[in-house]
mmCIF file of C-alpha atoms and ligand atoms in Angstrom:
data_model
loop_
_atom_site.group_PDB
_atom_site.id
_atom_site.type_symbol
_atom_site.label_atom_id
_atom_site.label_comp_id
_atom_site.label_asym_id
_atom_site.label_seq_id
_atom_site.Cartn_x
_atom_site.Cartn_y
_atom_site.Cartn_z
ATOM 1 C CA MET R 294 0.000 0.000 0.000
ATOM 2 C CA THR R 295 1.438 3.426 -0.926
ATOM 3 C CA ALA R 296 1.548 6.164 1.620
ATOM 4 C CA GLN R 297 -1.059 8.016 -0.407
ATOM 5 C CA SER R 298 -3.595 5.179 -0.547
ATOM 6 C CA CYS R 299 -2.958 4.549 3.121
ATOM 7 C CA LEU R 300 -3.838 8.166 3.958
ATOM 8 C CA CYS R 301 -6.852 7.855 1.704
ATOM 9 C CA LEU R 302 -8.080 4.784 3.539
ATOM 10 C CA PHE R 303 -7.456 6.502 6.859
ATOM 11 C CA LEU R 304 -9.517 9.508 5.802
ATOM 12 C CA LEU R 305 -12.229 7.243 4.506
ATOM 13 C CA LEU R 306 -12.350 5.403 7.801
ATOM 14 C CA LEU R 307 -12.387 8.713 9.639
ATOM 15 C CA VAL R 308 -15.372 9.892 7.605
ATOM 16 C CA ALA R 309 -17.145 6.570 8.125
ATOM 17 C CA PHE R 310 -16.422 6.715 11.861
ATOM 18 C CA HIS R 311 -17.693 10.274 12.051
ATOM 19 C CA SER R 312 -20.906 9.510 10.249
ATOM 20 C CA THR R 313 -21.680 6.568 12.550
ATOM 21 C CA VAL R 314 -21.056 8.775 15.550
ATOM 22 C CA ILE R 315 -23.383 11.382 14.104
ATOM 23 C CA LYS R 316 -26.016 8.761 13.312
ATOM 24 C CA ALA R 317 -25.752 7.305 16.804
ATOM 25 C CA ASN R 318 -26.035 10.632 18.585
ATOM 26 C CA ILE R 319 -28.526 12.642 16.568
ATOM 27 C CA VAL R 320 -31.789 10.792 16.332
ATOM 28 C CA LEU R 321 -34.214 13.274 14.847
ATOM 29 C CA PRO R 322 -37.625 13.069 16.487
ATOM 30 C CA SER R 323 -40.545 12.443 14.151
ATOM 31 C CA PRO R 324 -42.344 15.672 13.092
ATOM 32 C CA LEU R 325 -45.121 15.085 15.652
ATOM 33 C CA CYS R 326 -42.567 14.918 18.463
ATOM 34 C CA ARG R 327 -40.536 18.036 17.633
ATOM 35 C CA PRO R 328 -40.719 20.869 20.159
ATOM 36 C CA VAL R 329 -41.785 24.345 19.039
ATOM 37 C CA LEU R 330 -39.044 26.840 19.916
ATOM 38 C CA ALA R 331 -39.925 28.914 22.985
ATOM 39 C CA SER R 332 -38.230 31.359 25.341
ATOM 40 C CA THR R 333 -37.868 30.626 29.044
ATOM 41 C CA LYS R 334 -40.625 33.121 29.827
ATOM 42 C CA GLU R 335 -42.940 31.532 27.249
ATOM 43 C CA ASN R 336 -42.355 28.088 28.740
ATOM 44 C CA PHE R 337 -43.244 29.350 32.224
ATOM 45 C CA GLN R 338 -46.313 31.106 30.793
ATOM 46 C CA PHE R 339 -47.379 27.813 29.226
ATOM 47 C CA ALA R 340 -46.859 25.987 32.534
ATOM 48 C CA VAL R 341 -49.086 28.502 34.356
ATOM 49 C CA ASN R 342 -52.097 27.054 32.489
ATOM 50 C CA LEU R 343 -51.295 23.633 33.968
ATOM 51 C CA HIS R 344 -50.692 25.071 37.448
ATOM 52 C CA ILE R 345 -54.054 26.863 37.301
ATOM 53 C CA TYR R 346 -55.751 23.636 36.202
ATOM 54 C CA LYS R 347 -54.206 21.729 39.103
ATOM 55 C CA ALA R 348 -54.991 24.404 41.703
ATOM 56 C CA GLU R 349 -58.603 24.847 40.573
ATOM 57 C CA LEU R 350 -59.283 21.099 40.339
ATOM 58 C CA PHE R 351 -57.746 20.323 43.734
ATOM 59 C CA LEU R 352 -59.053 23.283 45.712
ATOM 60 C CA ARG R 353 -62.582 23.204 44.299
ATOM 61 C CA SER R 354 -62.780 19.436 44.776
ATOM 62 C CA VAL R 355 -61.860 19.394 48.462
ATOM 63 C CA LEU R 356 -62.547 22.956 49.696
ATOM 64 C CA GLY R 357 -65.160 24.196 47.233
ATOM 65 C CA ARG R 358 -63.026 27.306 46.672
ATOM 66 C CA GLY R 359 -60.839 28.507 43.797
ATOM 67 C CA ILE R 360 -57.551 30.430 43.434
ATOM 68 C CA LYS R 361 -59.350 33.781 43.445
ATOM 69 C CA ASP R 362 -60.948 33.014 46.820
ATOM 70 C CA ILE R 363 -57.638 32.093 48.417
ATOM 71 C CA SER R 364 -55.208 34.494 46.742
ATOM 72 C CA PRO R 365 -57.162 37.523 45.446
ATOM 73 C CA GLY R 366 -55.491 39.421 42.613
ATOM 74 C CA LEU R 367 -53.279 36.554 41.396
ATOM 75 C CA VAL R 368 -55.473 35.356 38.521
ATOM 76 C CA GLU R 369 -58.444 36.762 36.629
ATOM 77 C CA GLY R 370 -60.822 34.950 34.322
ATOM 78 C CA PRO R 371 -63.935 32.818 34.031
ATOM 79 C CA ALA R 372 -64.812 30.305 36.729
ATOM 80 C CA PRO R 373 -64.286 26.679 35.707
ATOM 81 C CA ILE R 374 -67.279 24.897 34.203
ATOM 82 C CA GLY R 375 -68.662 21.978 36.190
ATOM 83 C CA ALA R 376 -66.383 22.100 39.243
ATOM 84 C CA THR R 377 -67.816 20.215 42.203
ATOM 85 C CA LEU R 378 -66.821 18.768 45.560
ATOM 86 C CA ALA R 379 -65.329 15.289 45.249
ATOM 87 C CA ASN R 380 -66.438 12.500 47.549
ATOM 88 C CA VAL R 381 -62.909 11.838 48.829
ATOM 89 C CA ASP R 382 -63.590 9.923 52.042
ATOM 90 C CA ASP R 383 -59.964 9.100 52.849
ATOM 91 C CA ASP R 384 -58.649 11.898 55.075
ATOM 92 C CA ARG R 385 -54.960 11.432 54.274
ATOM 93 C CA THR R 386 -55.690 11.670 50.556
ATOM 94 C CA LYS R 387 -57.963 14.662 51.031
ATOM 95 C CA LYS R 388 -55.363 16.515 53.146
ATOM 96 C CA PHE R 389 -52.669 15.996 50.529
ATOM 97 C CA ILE R 390 -54.928 17.143 47.689
ATOM 98 C CA GLU R 391 -55.532 20.341 49.645
ATOM 99 C CA GLU R 392 -51.810 20.772 50.404
ATOM 100 C CA SER R 393 -50.746 20.193 46.801
ATOM 101 C CA GLY R 394 -53.494 22.503 45.496
ATOM 102 C CA LEU R 395 -52.379 25.289 47.834
ATOM 103 C CA ALA R 396 -48.756 24.705 46.771
ATOM 104 C CA SER R 397 -49.777 25.371 43.172
ATOM 105 C CA ILE R 398 -50.809 28.896 44.171
ATOM 106 C CA GLY R 399 -47.272 29.472 45.464
ATOM 107 C CA HIS R 400 -45.858 28.120 42.213
ATOM 108 C CA ILE R 401 -48.030 30.485 40.161
ATOM 109 C CA ARG R 402 -46.983 33.456 42.323
ATOM 110 C CA ALA R 403 -43.284 32.520 42.066
ATOM 111 C CA ILE R 404 -43.555 32.338 38.265
ATOM 112 C CA ALA R 405 -45.319 35.705 38.068
ATOM 113 C CA ASP R 406 -42.644 37.295 40.297
ATOM 114 C CA MET R 407 -39.757 35.777 38.350
ATOM 115 C CA THR R 408 -40.995 36.436 34.820
ATOM 116 C CA LEU R 409 -42.563 39.831 35.642
ATOM 117 C CA LEU R 410 -45.811 38.609 34.098
ATOM 118 C CA LYS R 411 -48.444 41.178 35.045
ATOM 119 C CA THR R 412 -50.905 40.026 37.724
ATOM 120 C CA PRO R 413 -53.706 39.168 37.702
ATOM 121 C CA LEU R 414 -52.630 36.468 35.249
ATOM 122 C CA PRO R 415 -55.275 35.501 32.702
ATOM 123 C CA MET R 416 -57.028 32.294 33.662
ATOM 124 C CA PRO R 417 -57.953 29.912 30.820
ATOM 125 C CA GLN R 418 -61.489 28.582 30.662
ATOM 126 C CA LEU R 419 -61.462 25.183 32.356
ATOM 127 C CA ASP R 420 -64.064 22.451 32.037
ATOM 128 C CA LEU R 421 -63.942 20.258 35.135
ATOM 129 C CA SER R 422 -67.329 18.599 34.619
ATOM 130 C CA PRO R 423 -67.558 14.806 35.075
ATOM 131 C CA PRO R 424 -68.253 13.998 31.373
ATOM 132 C CA VAL R 425 -64.907 15.573 30.421
ATOM 133 C CA PHE R 426 -62.999 13.091 32.605
ATOM 134 C CA ALA R 427 -65.156 10.253 31.235
ATOM 135 C CA LYS R 428 -64.235 11.392 27.725
ATOM 136 C CA PHE R 429 -60.575 10.402 28.242
ATOM 137 C CA PHE R 430 -61.637 6.738 28.074
ATOM 138 C CA GLU R 431 -63.437 7.242 24.753
ATOM 139 C CA THR R 432 -59.931 7.477 23.250
ATOM 140 C CA LEU R 433 -59.829 3.674 23.665
ATOM 141 C CA ASN R 434 -63.492 3.286 22.712
ATOM 142 C CA VAL R 435 -64.166 2.261 26.304
ATOM 143 C CA THR R 436 -67.400 3.439 27.876
ATOM 144 C CA PHE R 437 -68.552 2.673 31.385
ATOM 145 C CA GLU R 438 -72.037 2.010 32.658
ATOM 146 C CA PRO R 439 -72.831 4.149 34.632
ATOM 147 C CA PRO R 440 -70.578 6.797 32.997
ATOM 148 C CA PHE R 441 -67.233 7.314 34.779
ATOM 149 C CA ASN R 442 -67.452 10.028 37.441
ATOM 150 C CA THR R 443 -64.052 11.082 38.747
ATOM 151 C CA TYR R 444 -65.670 12.844 41.723
ATOM 152 C CA ALA R 445 -67.518 9.686 42.904
ATOM 153 C CA ASN R 446 -64.973 8.408 45.437
ATOM 154 C CA THR R 447 -61.329 8.452 46.565
ATOM 155 C CA ASN R 448 -60.145 5.852 44.054
ATOM 156 C CA SER R 449 -61.728 7.526 41.055
ATOM 157 C CA PHE R 450 -60.528 10.998 42.095
ATOM 158 C CA LEU R 451 -56.927 9.788 42.550
ATOM 159 C CA PHE R 452 -56.764 9.299 38.766
ATOM 160 C CA ALA R 453 -57.546 12.955 38.108
ATOM 161 C CA ALA R 454 -55.107 13.931 40.873
ATOM 162 C CA VAL R 455 -52.114 11.943 39.642
ATOM 163 C CA TYR R 456 -52.375 13.383 36.114
ATOM 164 C CA ALA R 457 -52.626 16.994 37.311
ATOM 165 C CA SER R 458 -49.111 16.525 38.761
ATOM 166 C CA ASP R 459 -47.893 14.290 35.949
ATOM 167 C CA PHE R 460 -48.614 16.886 33.221
ATOM 168 C CA LEU R 461 -46.440 19.397 35.118
ATOM 169 C CA LYS R 462 -43.674 16.886 35.896
ATOM 170 C CA LEU R 463 -43.518 15.827 32.220
ATOM 171 C CA PHE R 464 -43.496 19.383 30.908
ATOM 172 C CA TYR R 465 -40.807 20.652 33.326
ATOM 173 C CA ALA R 466 -38.656 17.578 32.627
ATOM 174 C CA GLY R 467 -38.773 18.635 28.968
ATOM 175 C CA ILE R 468 -37.951 22.338 29.431
ATOM 176 C CA LEU R 469 -35.351 22.132 32.239
ATOM 177 C CA PRO R 470 -32.354 21.658 29.913
ATOM 178 C CA SER R 471 -33.204 24.793 27.926
ATOM 179 C CA ILE R 472 -34.063 27.202 30.766
ATOM 180 C CA VAL R 473 -31.918 30.350 30.472
ATOM 181 C CA GLY R 474 -30.726 32.158 33.615
ATOM 182 C CA ASN R 475 -29.739 30.918 37.056
ATOM 183 C CA PRO R 476 -32.716 32.116 39.094
ATOM 184 C CA GLU R 477 -35.009 30.848 36.325
ATOM 185 C CA ARG R 478 -33.330 27.414 36.406
ATOM 186 C CA GLU R 479 -33.638 27.260 40.188
ATOM 187 C CA LEU R 480 -37.321 28.093 39.987
ATOM 188 C CA ALA R 481 -37.997 25.487 37.291
ATOM 189 C CA ALA R 482 -36.010 22.844 39.195
ATOM 190 C CA GLY R 483 -37.788 23.675 42.455
ATOM 191 C CA ILE R 484 -41.195 23.307 40.824
ATOM 192 C CA ALA R 485 -40.197 20.202 38.835
ATOM 193 C CA LEU R 486 -38.978 18.435 41.981
ATOM 194 C CA TYR R 487 -42.162 19.393 43.830
ATOM 195 C CA GLU R 488 -44.348 18.004 41.040
ATOM 196 C CA ALA R 489 -42.317 14.807 40.820
ATOM 197 C CA ALA R 490 -42.805 14.360 44.576
ATOM 198 C CA SER R 491 -46.522 15.109 44.270
ATOM 199 C CA TYR R 492 -46.830 12.586 41.425
ATOM 200 C CA GLY R 493 -45.013 10.035 43.610
ATOM 201 C CA VAL R 494 -47.405 10.600 46.525
ATOM 202 C CA PHE R 495 -50.461 10.038 44.318
ATOM 203 C CA ARG R 496 -48.964 6.979 42.619
ATOM 204 C CA SER R 497 -48.122 5.593 46.053
ATOM 205 C CA LEU R 498 -51.693 6.181 47.258
ATOM 206 C CA LEU R 499 -52.932 4.421 44.100
ATOM 207 C CA ASN R 500 -50.476 1.584 44.712
ATOM 208 C CA ASP R 501 -51.815 1.068 48.260
ATOM 209 C CA ARG R 502 -55.214 0.605 46.645
ATOM 210 C CA ALA R 503 -54.071 -1.419 43.640
ATOM 211 C CA ASN R 504 -56.317 -4.398 44.340
ATOM 212 C CA LEU R 505 -59.398 -2.457 45.428
ATOM 213 C CA PRO R 506 -62.238 -1.941 42.971
ATOM 214 C CA VAL R 507 -62.911 1.451 41.412
ATOM 215 C CA LEU R 508 -66.536 1.539 42.539
ATOM 216 C CA PRO R 509 -69.187 1.133 41.206
ATOM 217 C CA TYR R 510 -67.249 -1.028 38.705
ATOM 218 C CA THR R 511 -65.588 -4.400 39.289
ATOM 219 C CA PHE R 512 -62.191 -3.560 37.779
ATOM 220 C CA THR R 513 -59.390 -2.627 40.176
ATOM 221 C CA VAL R 514 -57.236 0.466 40.637
ATOM 222 C CA ALA R 515 -54.351 -1.497 39.046
ATOM 223 C CA ASN R 516 -56.491 -2.303 36.008
ATOM 224 C CA ALA R 517 -57.480 1.337 35.692
ATOM 225 C CA THR R 518 -53.858 2.565 35.835
ATOM 226 C CA ASN R 519 -53.215 0.342 32.836
ATOM 227 C CA LEU R 520 -56.123 1.871 31.012
ATOM 228 C CA THR R 521 -55.289 5.505 31.800
ATOM 229 C CA ALA R 522 -51.651 4.901 30.814
ATOM 230 C CA GLN R 523 -52.827 3.638 27.427
ATOM 231 C CA VAL R 524 -55.073 6.692 27.039
ATOM 232 C CA ALA R 525 -52.217 9.085 27.863
ATOM 233 C CA ASN R 526 -49.809 7.313 25.517
ATOM 234 C CA GLN R 527 -52.292 7.338 22.674
ATOM 235 C CA LEU R 528 -53.305 11.002 23.072
ATOM 236 C CA GLY R 529 -49.805 12.390 23.664
ATOM 237 C CA GLY R 530 -48.110 10.193 21.085
ATOM 238 C CA CYS R 531 -44.310 9.933 20.847
ATOM 239 C CA GLY R 532 -43.912 6.552 22.518
ATOM 240 C CA VAL R 533 -44.619 4.976 25.878
ATOM 241 C CA LYS R 534 -44.299 7.656 28.570
ATOM 242 C CA ASP R 535 -46.909 6.376 30.959
ATOM 243 C CA GLU R 536 -47.178 2.941 32.512
ATOM 244 C CA GLY R 537 -49.455 0.986 34.826
ATOM 245 C CA LEU R 538 -48.577 0.174 38.464
ATOM 246 C CA THR R 539 -47.593 -3.348 37.451
ATOM 247 C CA VAL R 540 -45.639 -3.957 34.249
ATOM 248 C CA PRO R 541 -44.020 -6.859 32.433
ATOM 249 C CA LEU R 542 -40.360 -7.308 33.491
ATOM 250 C CA PRO R 543 -38.876 -5.607 30.374
ATOM 251 C CA LEU R 544 -40.594 -2.355 31.450
ATOM 252 C CA GLY R 545 -39.625 -2.607 35.140
ATOM 253 C CA ALA R 546 -36.513 -1.024 36.721
ATOM 254 C CA GLU R 547 -33.414 -2.924 35.454
ATOM 255 C CA ASN R 548 -35.785 -5.508 33.914
ATOM 256 C CA ARG R 549 -35.883 -7.107 37.354
ATOM 257 C CA THR R 550 -39.207 -6.070 38.843
ATOM 258 C CA THR R 551 -42.865 -5.836 37.868
ATOM 259 C CA SER R 552 -43.434 -3.186 40.561
ATOM 260 C CA ASN R 553 -43.810 0.181 38.845
ATOM 261 C CA VAL R 554 -44.955 2.848 41.305
ATOM 262 C CA ILE R 555 -42.967 5.480 39.335
ATOM 263 C CA ALA R 556 -43.231 5.343 35.545
ATOM 264 C CA ALA R 557 -39.761 5.913 34.065
ATOM 265 C CA ASP R 558 -37.572 5.002 31.079
ATOM 266 C CA VAL R 559 -35.068 2.172 30.555
ATOM 267 C CA ASN R 560 -32.543 3.823 32.918
ATOM 268 C CA SER R 561 -35.333 4.851 35.306
ATOM 269 C CA LEU R 562 -35.141 8.511 34.243
ATOM 270 C CA VAL R 563 -38.485 10.353 34.322
ATOM 271 C CA TYR R 564 -40.169 10.841 30.971
ATOM 272 C CA ALA R 565 -40.492 14.282 29.344
ATOM 273 C CA ARG R 566 -43.205 15.658 27.094
ATOM 274 C CA THR R 567 -43.256 18.705 24.805
ATOM 275 C CA ALA R 568 -45.917 21.408 24.957
ATOM 276 C CA ARG R 569 -47.599 19.822 21.925
ATOM 277 C CA GLU R 570 -47.794 16.402 23.546
ATOM 278 C CA ILE R 571 -49.332 17.956 26.674
ATOM 279 C CA LEU R 572 -51.901 19.923 24.631
ATOM 280 C CA ARG R 573 -52.943 16.812 22.677
ATOM 281 C CA THR R 574 -53.618 15.091 25.998
ATOM 282 C CA VAL R 575 -55.413 17.796 28.009
ATOM 283 C CA PHE R 576 -57.553 18.738 24.972
ATOM 284 C CA ILE R 577 -58.461 15.004 24.606
ATOM 285 C CA THR R 578 -58.422 15.608 20.849
ATOM 286 C CA GLY R 579 -54.947 14.206 20.152
ATOM 287 C CA ASP R 580 -54.336 17.502 18.292
ATOM 288 C CA ALA R 581 -52.463 20.421 19.889
ATOM 289 C CA THR R 582 -54.317 22.895 17.644
ATOM 290 C CA ARG R 583 -57.834 21.587 18.424
ATOM 291 C CA PRO R 584 -58.825 22.721 21.925
ATOM 292 C CA GLY R 585 -61.365 20.779 23.941
ATOM 293 C CA GLY R 586 -61.526 18.576 27.000
ATOM 294 C CA LEU R 587 -60.184 20.269 30.112
ATOM 295 C CA PHE R 588 -59.359 23.484 28.160
ATOM 296 C CA PRO R 589 -62.305 24.133 25.796
ATOM 297 C CA HIS R 590 -60.877 27.510 24.641
ATOM 298 C CA GLY R 591 -57.225 26.494 24.614
ATOM 299 C CA PHE R 592 -54.278 27.881 26.600
ATOM 300 C CA ASP R 593 -53.153 31.426 27.340
ATOM 301 C CA GLY R 594 -49.730 32.608 26.201
ATOM 302 C CA THR R 595 -47.577 33.153 23.150
ATOM 303 C CA LEU R 596 -46.164 29.605 22.932
ATOM 304 C CA TYR R 597 -49.681 28.263 22.471
ATOM 305 C CA GLU R 598 -50.445 31.015 19.933
ATOM 306 C CA ARG R 599 -47.328 30.071 17.960
ATOM 307 C CA ILE R 600 -48.281 26.382 17.995
ATOM 308 C CA LEU R 601 -51.657 27.413 16.515
ATOM 309 C CA ALA R 602 -50.119 29.796 13.961
ATOM 310 C CA LEU R 603 -47.586 27.202 12.803
ATOM 311 C CA LYS R 604 -50.291 24.506 12.738
ATOM 312 C CA GLN R 605 -48.147 22.240 14.918
ATOM 313 C CA SER R 606 -50.809 19.652 15.698
HETATM 314 C C1 NAG M 834 -62.275 3.571 18.104
HETATM 315 O O1 NAG M 834 -63.309 3.536 17.145
HETATM 316 C C2 NAG M 834 -63.033 4.325 16.005
HETATM 317 C C3 NAG M 834 -64.287 4.315 15.132
HETATM 318 O O2 NAG M 834 -64.867 3.047 15.072
HETATM 319 C C4 NAG M 834 -61.813 3.751 15.285
HETATM 320 O O3 NAG M 834 -61.516 4.553 14.178
HETATM 321 C C5 NAG M 834 -60.640 3.773 16.244
HETATM 322 O O4 NAG M 834 -59.503 3.173 15.654
HETATM 323 C C6 NAG M 834 -60.965 3.034 17.522
HETATM 324 N N1 NAG M 834 -59.883 3.223 18.486
HETATM 325 C C7 NAG M 834 -59.382 2.228 19.192
HETATM 326 C C8 NAG M 834 -58.258 2.583 20.130
HETATM 327 O O5 NAG M 834 -59.784 1.096 19.144
HETATM 328 C C1 NAG M 835 -57.395 -6.670 35.808
HETATM 329 O O1 NAG M 835 -56.131 -7.144 36.232
HETATM 330 C C2 NAG M 835 -56.125 -8.526 36.532
HETATM 331 C C3 NAG M 835 -54.794 -8.871 37.146
HETATM 332 O O2 NAG M 835 -53.736 -8.536 36.313
HETATM 333 C C4 NAG M 835 -56.422 -9.278 35.254
HETATM 334 O O3 NAG M 835 -56.453 -10.677 35.494
HETATM 335 C C5 NAG M 835 -57.777 -8.841 34.702
HETATM 336 O O4 NAG M 835 -58.018 -9.450 33.470
HETATM 337 C C6 NAG M 835 -57.846 -7.369 34.549
HETATM 338 N N1 NAG M 835 -59.203 -6.953 34.225
HETATM 339 C C7 NAG M 835 -59.491 -6.032 33.335
HETATM 340 C C8 NAG M 835 -60.930 -5.720 33.129
HETATM 341 O O5 NAG M 835 -58.620 -5.438 32.714
HETATM 342 C C1 NAG M 836 -51.472 -4.111 32.973
HETATM 343 O O1 NAG M 836 -51.393 -4.889 34.159
HETATM 344 C C2 NAG M 836 -50.888 -6.193 34.024
HETATM 345 C C3 NAG M 836 -50.843 -6.812 35.384
HETATM 346 O O2 NAG M 836 -51.940 -6.458 36.156
HETATM 347 C C4 NAG M 836 -49.552 -6.177 33.356
HETATM 348 O O3 NAG M 836 -49.091 -7.471 33.163
HETATM 349 C C5 NAG M 836 -49.659 -5.442 32.050
HETATM 350 O O4 NAG M 836 -48.433 -5.373 31.401
HETATM 351 C C6 NAG M 836 -50.161 -4.054 32.294
HETATM 352 N N1 NAG M 836 -50.219 -3.262 31.069
HETATM 353 C C7 NAG M 836 -49.726 -2.021 30.967
HETATM 354 C C8 NAG M 836 -49.907 -1.346 29.642
HETATM 355 O O5 NAG M 836 -49.188 -1.435 31.868
HETATM 356 C C1 NAG M 837 -33.891 -4.130 29.672
HETATM 357 O O1 NAG M 837 -34.537 -4.515 28.490
HETATM 358 C C2 NAG M 837 -34.519 -3.563 27.449
HETATM 359 C C3 NAG M 837 -35.300 -4.096 26.281
HETATM 360 O O2 NAG M 837 -36.528 -4.556 26.678
HETATM 361 C C4 NAG M 837 -33.090 -3.227 27.070
HETATM 362 O O3 NAG M 837 -33.087 -2.195 26.099
HETATM 363 C C5 NAG M 837 -32.302 -2.798 28.297
HETATM 364 O O4 NAG M 837 -30.952 -2.631 27.946
HETATM 365 C C6 NAG M 837 -32.418 -3.804 29.417
HETATM 366 N N1 NAG M 837 -31.782 -3.266 30.600
HETATM 367 C C7 NAG M 837 -30.936 -3.960 31.356
HETATM 368 C C8 NAG M 837 -30.333 -3.259 32.515
HETATM 369 O O5 NAG M 837 -30.658 -5.115 31.104
#
């Protein structure tokens, strides 16, 4: 081999090596899974919609009061449609729903202070009526007789509760790496850790009840976590990011357990979802540009407006 052909081969190998490295590292997400570019402030503004949803659902369900009653001047907008007291007869569960709902008010205030968003913050129209929660199951063509009522008892309300925290945990997990500014990063991390903890508490409460029926039906809490995980995965798209409380070994931590209190990926890292994936889920339309479900008039904020303008379904 001449020196020249040797160099040539070396360069060729170098190019080949480089392209495999590039292929291995840059896996482009499918168009449906690509994030829409947003500033740190826009991401917080988007999150406020989810914080307001959680606070209103929790506080109205256990106290019969909303954010405006507890922290006047923080938010302004229409009262949620169909909010009602939930029949949560387990005191520990009820106390934590109240605590976590109140915490959301602090989170909203901290975001307003940090981003200098003008208070009162606009409040999106929410629809918290029982048929909206029942509608999630229609995604799988499952209907219950009588229709599913999330407010009926502790077990059925825990499903609404765990997702209110999960949406926030998933969204913050997605935006954390791109948050600009130290105080902003600290705020996002502080909220993300709180929501992960809150998610863990609700999943743990569900796990304690895994073998109990979700009355008035015969299926169990464990069965229902399977079903709601399928609903969330189908609506959000972009792979399996939600799992039941019991999973086949290949989905369990280190492929060694079927116990799955915390849904997480192959290395047990929490899943992340983009704004579009969250919108598809909370709208129950599977389309980030078609509002409905829990947010019949869509979200407030410029990230949502851009998603609409760019038709990023
Ligand atoms: C539900 O039913 C519709 C209409 O029959 C069908 O298009 C859709 O694929 C079904 N979805 C599931 C998850 O079975
Ligand atoms: C509920 O879970 C049990 C235990 O895994 C299973 O045998 C049963 O078929 C499930 N029922 C429904 C309705 O999914
Ligand atoms: C549903 O639960 C059963 C055990 O009860 C489990 O084997 C199965 O994999 C679960 N499915 C999902 C999607 O989590
Ligand atoms: C567990 O199984 C999955 C495939 O199901 C694999 O990708 C992963 O490497 C396995 N993890 C361990 C620790 O063996």
